[in-house]
Short mmCIF file of C-alpha atoms and ligand atoms in Angstrom, two decimals:
data_model
loop_
_atom_site.label_atom_id
_atom_site.label_comp_id
_atom_site.label_asym_id
_atom_site.label_seq_id
_atom_site.Cartn_x
_atom_site.Cartn_y
_atom_site.Cartn_z
CA MET A 1 -0.01 -0.04 0.06
CA SER A 2 1.16 3.52 -0.74
CA ASP A 3 2.52 5.59 2.13
CA SER A 4 1.76 8.85 0.35
CA ILE A 5 -0.18 11.60 2.06
CA VAL A 6 -2.12 13.33 -0.72
CA VAL A 7 -3.54 16.67 0.22
CA VAL A 8 -6.21 18.29 -2.06
CA GLY A 9 -6.33 22.10 -1.88
CA GLY A 10 -3.45 24.52 -1.54
CA GLY A 11 -5.19 27.01 0.73
CA HIS A 12 -4.48 27.95 4.33
CA ALA A 13 -5.30 24.46 5.68
CA GLY A 14 -3.55 22.55 3.01
CA VAL A 15 -0.27 24.52 3.15
CA GLN A 16 -0.22 24.60 6.97
CA LEU A 17 -0.60 20.80 6.92
CA CYS A 18 2.34 20.54 4.47
CA ALA A 19 4.37 22.72 6.98
CA ALA A 20 3.53 20.57 9.94
CA LEU A 21 4.30 17.38 8.06
CA ALA A 22 7.60 18.83 6.65
CA GLU A 23 8.50 19.81 10.26
CA ALA A 24 7.87 16.18 11.38
CA GLY A 25 10.29 15.01 8.56
CA LEU A 26 7.41 13.68 6.41
CA GLY A 27 7.68 16.08 3.49
CA ARG A 28 8.81 13.46 0.93
CA ARG A 29 5.60 11.57 1.42
CA VAL A 30 3.39 14.58 0.70
CA GLN A 31 1.76 15.53 -2.59
CA LEU A 32 -0.23 18.75 -2.68
CA VAL A 33 -2.88 19.09 -5.46
CA CYS A 34 -3.89 22.70 -6.24
CA ALA A 35 -6.63 23.54 -8.67
CA GLU A 36 -5.37 27.15 -8.97
CA PRO A 37 -2.34 28.11 -11.12
CA GLU A 38 -0.77 30.45 -8.62
CA LEU A 39 1.60 29.28 -5.88
CA PRO A 40 -0.51 28.95 -2.71
CA TYR A 41 -1.35 32.45 -1.36
CA GLN A 42 -3.00 34.13 1.57
CA ARG A 43 -6.74 34.80 0.90
CA PRO A 44 -7.59 37.59 3.45
CA PRO A 45 -5.52 40.26 1.73
CA LEU A 46 -7.64 39.82 -1.45
CA SER A 47 -10.40 41.90 0.03
CA LYS A 48 -8.04 44.24 1.84
CA ALA A 49 -4.52 45.36 0.69
CA TYR A 50 -4.77 43.69 -2.70
CA LEU A 51 -7.92 45.43 -3.59
CA LYS A 52 -6.72 48.85 -2.56
CA SER A 53 -3.65 49.17 -4.85
CA ALA A 54 -2.79 47.93 -8.35
CA ASP A 55 0.80 47.60 -7.15
CA GLU A 56 -0.06 45.03 -4.51
CA GLY A 57 0.77 41.45 -5.42
CA LEU A 58 -0.31 38.20 -3.91
CA GLN A 59 1.09 37.27 -0.50
CA LEU A 60 2.41 33.76 -0.92
CA HIS A 61 2.39 31.25 1.85
CA ARG A 62 5.79 29.78 0.86
CA ALA A 63 8.23 30.09 -1.98
CA GLU A 64 8.31 27.39 -4.63
CA SER A 65 11.77 26.35 -3.38
CA TRP A 66 10.38 25.79 0.13
CA PHE A 67 8.06 22.98 -1.22
CA ALA A 68 11.03 21.51 -3.23
CA ASP A 69 13.36 21.69 -0.22
CA ALA A 70 10.72 20.01 1.99
CA GLY A 71 10.41 17.16 -0.56
CA ILE A 72 6.75 18.02 -1.19
CA THR A 73 5.50 17.30 -4.69
CA LEU A 74 3.36 20.30 -5.87
CA HIS A 75 0.70 19.71 -8.60
CA ARG A 76 -0.49 23.14 -9.80
CA ALA A 77 -3.32 24.22 -12.03
CA VAL A 78 -4.91 20.79 -11.88
CA ALA A 79 -8.08 19.87 -9.93
CA ALA A 80 -8.58 16.57 -8.31
CA SER A 81 -11.59 15.03 -10.04
CA ALA A 82 -12.38 11.68 -8.37
CA VAL A 83 -11.59 9.53 -5.42
CA ASP A 84 -11.58 5.76 -5.55
CA ARG A 85 -11.79 4.77 -1.88
CA GLY A 86 -11.50 1.08 -2.54
CA ALA A 87 -8.31 1.35 -4.61
CA ARG A 88 -7.14 4.28 -2.61
CA THR A 89 -6.43 6.51 -5.59
CA LEU A 90 -7.02 10.10 -6.49
CA THR A 91 -7.64 10.99 -10.10
CA LEU A 92 -6.59 14.44 -11.31
CA ALA A 93 -8.28 16.36 -14.17
CA SER A 94 -5.14 15.70 -16.21
CA GLY A 95 -5.85 11.95 -16.07
CA ALA A 96 -3.01 11.36 -13.61
CA LEU A 97 -3.68 8.79 -10.88
CA LEU A 98 -2.20 9.34 -7.42
CA PRO A 99 -2.18 6.37 -5.05
CA TYR A 100 -2.58 7.38 -1.42
CA GLY A 101 -2.16 5.84 2.03
CA TRP A 102 -3.89 8.96 3.49
CA LEU A 103 -6.03 11.47 1.66
CA VAL A 104 -6.69 14.95 3.14
CA LEU A 105 -9.34 17.14 1.69
CA ALA A 106 -8.61 20.84 2.20
CA THR A 107 -10.91 22.07 -0.49
CA GLY A 108 -12.16 25.17 1.23
CA ALA A 109 -15.40 26.91 0.28
CA ARG A 110 -16.89 28.49 -2.85
CA ALA A 111 -18.64 31.76 -3.01
CA ARG A 112 -22.44 31.49 -3.14
CA ARG A 113 -24.01 32.74 -6.42
CA LEU A 114 -27.45 33.91 -7.34
CA THR A 115 -29.67 31.74 -9.47
CA THR A 116 -31.82 34.72 -10.35
CA LEU A 117 -28.92 36.35 -12.39
CA PRO A 118 -28.13 35.31 -15.94
CA PRO A 119 -24.97 33.18 -16.25
CA SER A 120 -21.65 35.11 -16.05
CA PRO A 121 -22.60 38.81 -16.52
CA SER A 122 -19.41 40.77 -17.16
CA ASN A 123 -19.86 43.21 -14.29
CA VAL A 124 -20.98 40.88 -11.52
CA HIS A 125 -18.34 39.65 -9.01
CA THR A 126 -17.70 37.22 -6.25
CA LEU A 127 -14.54 37.17 -4.30
CA ARG A 128 -12.86 33.94 -3.40
CA SER A 129 -9.74 33.42 -5.50
CA ALA A 130 -6.75 35.44 -6.81
CA ALA A 131 -8.36 35.41 -10.24
CA ASP A 132 -11.59 36.88 -8.83
CA ALA A 133 -9.57 39.56 -7.02
CA ALA A 134 -7.61 40.59 -10.16
CA ARG A 135 -10.86 40.94 -12.15
CA LEU A 136 -12.65 42.87 -9.44
CA ARG A 137 -9.70 45.24 -8.90
CA ALA A 138 -9.51 46.03 -12.60
CA GLN A 139 -13.19 46.71 -12.92
CA LEU A 140 -13.49 48.58 -9.70
CA ALA A 141 -10.95 51.20 -10.97
CA ALA A 142 -13.33 52.12 -13.83
CA ALA A 143 -16.63 51.93 -11.95
CA SER A 144 -18.49 54.87 -10.33
CA ARG A 145 -21.57 53.16 -8.84
CA VAL A 146 -20.88 49.98 -6.84
CA ALA A 147 -23.69 47.79 -5.38
CA VAL A 148 -22.72 45.18 -2.79
CA LEU A 149 -25.28 42.56 -2.12
CA GLY A 150 -24.77 41.20 1.43
CA GLY A 151 -23.62 42.91 4.52
CA GLY A 152 -21.13 40.22 5.68
CA PHE A 153 -17.41 40.61 6.31
CA ILE A 154 -16.21 40.30 2.68
CA GLY A 155 -18.99 42.48 1.25
CA LEU A 156 -18.26 45.22 3.85
CA GLU A 157 -14.49 45.11 3.32
CA ILE A 158 -14.98 45.58 -0.39
CA ALA A 159 -17.59 48.35 0.28
CA ALA A 160 -15.15 50.18 2.56
CA THR A 161 -12.37 50.02 -0.03
CA ALA A 162 -14.66 51.16 -2.88
CA ARG A 163 -15.91 54.04 -0.83
CA ALA A 164 -12.41 55.15 0.10
CA GLN A 165 -11.71 55.20 -3.59
CA GLY A 166 -14.54 57.70 -3.98
CA LYS A 167 -17.19 55.36 -5.47
CA ALA A 168 -20.87 55.71 -4.73
CA VAL A 169 -21.42 52.57 -2.75
CA THR A 170 -24.71 50.94 -1.75
CA VAL A 171 -24.76 47.88 0.50
CA LEU A 172 -27.96 45.81 0.34
CA GLU A 173 -28.50 43.66 3.37
CA ALA A 174 -31.64 41.52 3.57
CA MET A 175 -31.58 41.13 7.39
CA PRO A 176 -32.52 43.88 9.81
CA ARG A 177 -28.87 44.23 10.75
CA LEU A 178 -25.33 43.70 9.52
CA LEU A 179 -23.18 40.61 10.27
CA SER A 180 -26.03 38.88 12.04
CA ARG A 181 -24.35 35.54 11.88
CA SER A 182 -20.99 36.52 13.49
CA LEU A 183 -21.24 39.74 15.61
CA SER A 184 -23.30 40.90 18.49
CA ALA A 185 -25.99 43.54 17.72
CA GLU A 186 -23.92 46.18 19.66
CA VAL A 187 -20.80 45.82 17.51
CA ALA A 188 -22.83 45.39 14.33
CA GLU A 189 -24.48 48.73 15.11
CA HIS A 190 -21.08 50.37 15.41
CA VAL A 191 -20.02 48.90 12.04
CA LEU A 192 -23.17 50.24 10.44
CA ALA A 193 -22.59 53.75 11.85
CA SER A 194 -19.04 53.65 10.63
CA HIS A 195 -19.95 52.78 7.05
CA ARG A 196 -22.75 55.33 6.95
CA ALA A 197 -20.42 58.01 8.38
CA ALA A 198 -17.97 57.21 5.49
CA GLY A 199 -20.83 57.96 3.04
CA THR A 200 -21.83 54.41 2.16
CA ASP A 201 -25.62 53.92 1.60
CA VAL A 202 -26.33 50.84 3.74
CA ARG A 203 -29.87 49.63 3.33
CA LEU A 204 -31.10 46.93 5.87
CA GLY A 205 -34.06 44.78 5.21
CA ALA A 206 -33.33 45.18 1.47
CA LYS A 207 -35.50 42.88 -0.58
CA VAL A 208 -34.02 42.41 -4.09
CA GLU A 209 -36.79 41.99 -6.53
CA GLY A 210 -34.85 41.61 -9.74
CA PHE A 211 -32.06 42.89 -12.01
CA ASP A 212 -32.11 44.84 -15.27
CA VAL A 213 -29.69 43.36 -17.78
CA GLU A 214 -28.47 44.94 -21.01
CA GLY A 215 -26.30 42.70 -23.13
CA GLU A 216 -23.80 41.07 -20.82
CA ARG A 217 -24.12 43.70 -18.06
CA VAL A 218 -26.36 44.08 -15.13
CA VAL A 219 -27.21 47.78 -15.26
CA ALA A 220 -29.57 48.05 -12.25
CA CYS A 221 -31.00 46.19 -9.39
CA ARG A 222 -34.63 46.56 -8.24
CA VAL A 223 -34.79 46.72 -4.52
CA ASN A 224 -37.83 47.44 -2.24
CA GLY A 225 -39.68 48.94 -5.23
CA GLU A 226 -36.76 51.24 -6.26
CA ARG A 227 -34.42 51.05 -9.26
CA LEU A 228 -30.78 51.21 -8.22
CA ALA A 229 -28.52 51.91 -11.27
CA LEU A 230 -25.11 50.37 -11.02
CA ASP A 231 -21.82 49.90 -12.83
CA LEU A 232 -20.54 46.93 -10.77
CA LEU A 233 -22.34 44.46 -8.63
CA VAL A 234 -20.54 42.41 -5.87
CA LEU A 235 -22.14 39.39 -4.50
CA GLY A 236 -21.15 39.02 -0.83
CA ILE A 237 -23.79 36.58 0.11
CA GLY A 238 -21.64 33.99 1.85
CA ALA A 239 -19.81 30.75 0.93
CA GLU A 240 -20.68 27.15 0.66
CA PRO A 241 -18.35 24.30 1.67
CA GLU A 242 -16.56 22.80 -1.35
CA ASP A 243 -17.52 19.14 -0.79
CA THR A 244 -18.04 18.05 -4.38
CA LEU A 245 -15.29 15.44 -4.36
CA ALA A 246 -16.35 14.17 -0.90
CA ARG A 247 -19.99 13.78 -1.93
CA ALA A 248 -19.06 12.04 -5.20
CA CYS A 249 -17.08 9.38 -3.31
CA GLY A 250 -19.83 8.88 -0.77
CA LEU A 251 -18.31 10.57 2.33
CA ALA A 252 -20.83 11.79 4.84
CA CYS A 253 -21.57 15.56 4.22
CA ASP A 254 -24.01 17.92 5.86
CA ASN A 255 -23.10 21.60 5.55
CA GLY A 256 -19.58 20.51 4.95
CA ILE A 257 -17.60 17.32 5.12
CA VAL A 258 -18.50 15.63 8.44
CA VAL A 259 -15.43 14.85 10.52
CA ASP A 260 -14.72 13.76 14.10
CA ALA A 261 -12.71 15.61 16.59
CA CYS A 262 -9.48 14.21 15.01
CA LEU A 263 -10.64 15.43 11.61
CA ARG A 264 -11.37 11.95 10.23
CA THR A 265 -14.19 11.72 7.75
CA SER A 266 -16.56 8.76 7.52
CA ASP A 267 -13.69 6.95 5.79
CA PRO A 268 -10.80 6.67 8.29
CA ALA A 269 -8.27 6.84 5.59
CA ILE A 270 -9.53 10.32 4.50
CA LEU A 271 -9.28 13.47 6.72
CA ALA A 272 -10.81 16.86 5.97
CA ILE A 273 -9.63 20.25 7.25
CA GLY A 274 -10.49 24.00 7.08
CA ASP A 275 -13.55 25.75 5.59
CA CYS A 276 -14.85 22.50 3.99
CA THR A 277 -15.43 20.68 7.34
CA ASN A 278 -18.38 20.29 9.66
CA PHE A 279 -16.73 19.37 13.01
CA PRO A 280 -17.89 18.78 16.56
CA GLU A 281 -17.45 21.86 18.73
CA ALA A 282 -15.16 21.15 21.74
CA GLY A 283 -17.23 20.82 24.84
CA SER A 284 -20.75 20.95 23.38
CA GLY A 285 -20.14 18.55 20.45
CA ARG A 286 -22.55 20.53 18.39
CA PRO A 287 -21.78 20.53 14.63
CA LEU A 288 -19.86 23.68 13.59
CA ARG A 289 -18.46 25.01 10.41
CA LEU A 290 -16.17 27.94 10.50
CA GLU A 291 -14.52 29.99 7.73
CA SER A 292 -11.36 31.45 9.20
CA VAL A 293 -7.63 31.33 8.90
CA GLN A 294 -7.37 30.27 12.52
CA ASN A 295 -9.61 27.31 12.01
CA ALA A 296 -7.82 26.23 8.86
CA ASN A 297 -4.34 26.44 10.46
CA ASP A 298 -5.28 24.82 13.79
CA GLN A 299 -7.27 22.01 12.07
CA ALA A 300 -4.22 21.36 9.89
CA ARG A 301 -2.09 20.95 13.10
CA THR A 302 -4.67 18.55 14.54
CA ALA A 303 -4.69 16.55 11.28
CA ALA A 304 -0.85 16.36 11.27
CA ALA A 305 -1.11 14.75 14.73
CA THR A 306 -3.76 12.34 13.50
CA LEU A 307 -1.58 11.40 10.54
CA GLN A 308 1.30 10.61 12.87
CA GLY A 309 -0.88 8.38 15.07
CA ARG A 310 -1.52 10.87 17.89
CA GLU A 311 -5.07 11.60 18.97
CA GLN A 312 -5.25 15.29 19.77
CA PRO A 313 -8.97 16.27 19.53
CA TYR A 314 -9.55 19.73 17.91
CA ALA A 315 -10.33 22.18 20.69
CA ALA A 316 -8.70 25.43 19.44
CA LEU A 317 -10.22 28.82 20.39
CA PRO A 318 -11.95 30.32 17.31
CA TRP A 319 -10.71 33.87 16.46
CA PHE A 320 -11.28 36.08 13.45
CA TRP A 321 -10.49 39.61 12.22
CA SER A 322 -11.81 42.01 9.59
CA ASP A 323 -10.57 45.32 8.39
CA GLN A 324 -13.11 47.79 7.10
CA GLY A 325 -11.94 51.31 6.49
CA PRO A 326 -10.99 52.77 9.90
CA LEU A 327 -12.34 49.67 11.70
CA ARG A 328 -10.22 46.76 12.85
CA LEU A 329 -12.63 44.16 14.19
CA GLN A 330 -11.31 41.18 16.18
CA MET A 331 -13.23 38.41 17.69
CA ALA A 332 -12.11 35.71 20.10
CA GLY A 333 -14.60 32.99 20.92
CA LEU A 334 -18.09 32.72 19.57
CA VAL A 335 -20.95 35.09 20.60
CA PRO A 336 -23.14 33.05 22.92
CA ALA A 337 -26.82 32.89 22.00
CA GLU A 338 -27.70 33.97 25.50
CA GLY A 339 -25.81 35.66 28.33
CA GLU A 340 -24.67 39.14 29.52
CA ARG A 341 -22.69 41.76 27.69
CA HIS A 342 -20.28 44.22 29.20
CA ARG A 343 -18.49 47.07 27.46
CA ARG A 344 -14.84 47.78 28.07
CA PRO A 345 -13.63 51.18 26.87
CA GLY A 346 -10.47 51.14 24.79
CA ALA A 347 -7.45 53.41 24.91
CA LYS A 348 -9.00 55.77 22.32
CA PRO A 349 -12.53 57.14 22.00
CA GLU A 350 -13.19 55.01 18.90
CA SER A 351 -11.98 51.74 20.45
CA PHE A 352 -13.79 49.41 22.73
CA SER A 353 -14.43 45.72 23.44
CA VAL A 354 -17.63 43.86 24.24
CA LEU A 355 -17.19 40.98 26.68
CA HIS A 356 -19.74 38.24 26.63
CA TYR A 357 -20.37 36.11 29.73
CA ALA A 358 -22.67 33.06 29.85
CA GLY A 359 -23.15 30.75 32.84
CA GLY A 360 -20.82 33.07 34.82
CA ARG A 361 -17.87 32.45 32.38
CA LEU A 362 -16.24 34.69 29.77
CA ARG A 363 -17.13 33.13 26.43
CA CYS A 364 -16.31 35.70 23.74
CA VAL A 365 -14.68 39.10 23.27
CA GLU A 366 -15.27 41.37 20.34
CA SER A 367 -12.78 44.23 19.98
CA VAL A 368 -13.02 47.32 17.83
CA ASN A 369 -9.62 49.03 17.22
CA ALA A 370 -8.34 47.45 20.43
CA PRO A 371 -5.69 44.94 19.35
CA LEU A 372 -4.08 44.69 22.80
CA ASP A 373 -7.33 43.79 24.40
CA HIS A 374 -7.95 41.24 21.68
CA MET A 375 -4.64 39.55 22.32
CA ALA A 376 -5.31 39.49 26.08
CA ALA A 377 -8.88 38.16 25.50
CA ARG A 378 -7.52 35.30 23.51
CA LYS A 379 -5.11 34.34 26.25
CA LEU A 380 -7.80 34.64 28.90
CA LEU A 381 -10.27 32.50 26.86
CA GLU A 382 -7.57 29.93 26.07
CA ALA A 383 -6.67 29.69 29.76
CA GLY A 384 -10.35 29.46 30.74
CA ARG A 385 -10.05 32.56 32.93
CA SER A 386 -13.09 34.69 33.73
CA PRO A 387 -12.33 37.91 35.52
CA PRO A 388 -15.32 39.57 37.14
CA PRO A 389 -16.99 41.86 34.53
CA GLU A 390 -16.65 45.05 36.56
CA ALA A 391 -12.87 44.48 36.96
CA ALA A 392 -12.49 43.39 33.30
CA CYS A 393 -14.29 46.50 32.12
CA ASP A 394 -12.20 48.92 34.22
CA PRO A 395 -10.08 50.80 31.61
CA ALA A 396 -7.54 51.56 34.30
CA GLN A 397 -6.86 47.83 34.55
CA PRO A 398 -5.11 46.31 31.44
CA LEU A 399 -7.10 43.23 30.36
CA LYS A 400 -3.77 41.33 30.12
CA SER A 401 -3.25 41.74 33.87
CA PHE A 402 -6.01 39.10 34.35
CA VAL A 403 -4.15 36.52 32.23
P1 LIG B 1 -9.16 27.82 0.97
O1 LIG B 1 -8.16 28.88 1.39
O2 LIG B 1 -10.35 28.31 0.20
O3 LIG B 1 -8.39 26.80 0.01
C1 LIG B 1 -8.98 25.75 -0.59
C2 LIG B 1 -8.23 25.47 -1.87
O4 LIG B 1 -8.68 24.20 -2.36
C3 LIG B 1 -8.45 26.54 -3.02
O5 LIG B 1 -7.24 26.94 -3.50
C4 LIG B 1 -9.16 25.65 -4.01
O6 LIG B 1 -8.88 26.10 -5.37
C5 LIG B 1 -8.64 24.28 -3.76
N1 LIG B 1 -9.54 23.20 -4.30
C6 LIG B 1 -10.90 23.09 -4.14
N2 LIG B 1 -11.32 21.93 -4.78
C7 LIG B 1 -10.17 21.40 -5.31
C8 LIG B 1 -9.99 20.24 -6.11
N3 LIG B 1 -11.04 19.38 -6.49
N4 LIG B 1 -8.71 20.00 -6.55
C9 LIG B 1 -7.72 20.80 -6.25
N5 LIG B 1 -7.81 21.86 -5.47
C10 LIG B 1 -9.09 22.18 -5.04
N6 LIG B 1 -10.47 34.72 7.38
C11 LIG B 1 -9.93 35.31 8.44
O7 LIG B 1 -9.73 34.68 9.48
N7 LIG B 1 -9.80 36.69 8.41
C12 LIG B 1 -10.05 37.46 7.37
O8 LIG B 1 -9.82 38.64 7.36
C13 LIG B 1 -10.46 36.79 6.18
N8 LIG B 1 -10.68 37.51 5.02
C14 LIG B 1 -11.01 36.83 3.88
C15 LIG B 1 -11.16 37.56 2.68
C16 LIG B 1 -11.53 36.85 1.48
C17 LIG B 1 -11.59 37.59 0.26
C18 LIG B 1 -11.79 35.48 1.56
C19 LIG B 1 -12.15 34.77 0.32
C20 LIG B 1 -11.69 34.77 2.78
C21 LIG B 1 -11.28 35.45 3.90
N9 LIG B 1 -11.16 34.78 5.10
C22 LIG B 1 -10.68 35.41 6.22
C23 LIG B 1 -11.43 33.30 5.16
C24 LIG B 1 -10.19 32.48 5.00
O9 LIG B 1 -9.43 32.93 3.92
C25 LIG B 1 -10.58 31.03 4.84
O10 LIG B 1 -11.22 30.65 6.05
C26 LIG B 1 -9.39 30.19 4.61
O11 LIG B 1 -8.74 30.52 3.31
C27 LIG B 1 -9.77 28.75 4.59
O12 LIG B 1 -8.68 27.95 4.30
P2 LIG B 1 -8.89 26.58 3.50
O13 LIG B 1 -7.57 26.04 3.20
O14 LIG B 1 -9.87 25.74 4.25
O15 LIG B 1 -9.61 26.96 2.16
#
């Protein structure tokens, strides 16, 4: 039987796994299959620094020589197309067949699209890949009126950049508030006020009734009975787990590839990591799917342990960040459905943190322009410490003093 570890997907999770395996001296057994032609690159800057300046290049995870030095075989610009679980082989779109001892699916997520739009209009964008970002950046430069459908992190980051470039920007959010899946109402309200103060027209409860299309272009969007003319439309309506390969070979999938705490799928010879997984939350065991660099990197480390025969159930603290114009948002932990909130002022008037307690324990901290408090909050949460709210919200007391 082959002793190869074949990794599908050269995103954050796939590359971190390569790094962990190389560190363990297993690089020569690893083959990394990447559908994209670029060397593996960081995705977060695509909606941040990369979009802002035509001079900005991709931020690569590793140089090509690093993979070669580690003994890792890199397959670029070729998608994996099928898994034969009985024979333990992976077929690539080129027709090549890779035998595996272990297969790791790190296939990420794909941007959600709208079925009500005609296929491939030339001025409609999603943002997931370097190719998407290059196309968006080029068209953004020429556009005057930008509509962003969806008030989630990526849509709002793009909106902030477009607004800073002087575009007339409208954000259309169907829900009564922004970022309803990931931020508390209090912080979401602050984000809304910041975008509006910058001159972005943010419409909540926006019901999109249709689009006006001329030739290959969407020229307007009809929303709440109004016609909104546009030059460029960005769809920021979330992402779906990329589980096509997993489904086709019969692995259990349910809002992502279902894995256990050691990241094994329903086939013990196949692991899955990163955005594509649905994993049991540490403690509660409830199924969870996260889209974050932290989750991708930490799951890769857990998978590396599993591949080396060590059981280290995944229990990392979730954390995330987003940059939107003057706002740096940082979250540690997940906002609990119920509990108490306490506001901790930051060092500057426009910075603060919201501390969430549930069952008498600190569960989550959201920070706005307060990076030191975010770092301290991560340490507190990782250590399971819960300072009394009054003390933790005393600005005279550094949060890190409770760590
Ligand atoms: P990905 O990075 O998506 O990598 C998956 C890779 O698998 C892709 O390269 C894909 O082409 C490849 N692939 C899929 N199917 C196949 C196949 N059949 N064969 C071969 N290859 C395949 N997270 C944060 O924490 N903070 C942020 O500020 C932030 N900003 C973001 C901004 C943008 C624009 C985007 C798109 C994401 C952002 N994220 C952010 C999310 C973060 O980038 C993802 O959570 C992270 O990339 C997940 O890593 P991954 O390896 O699971 O998936």
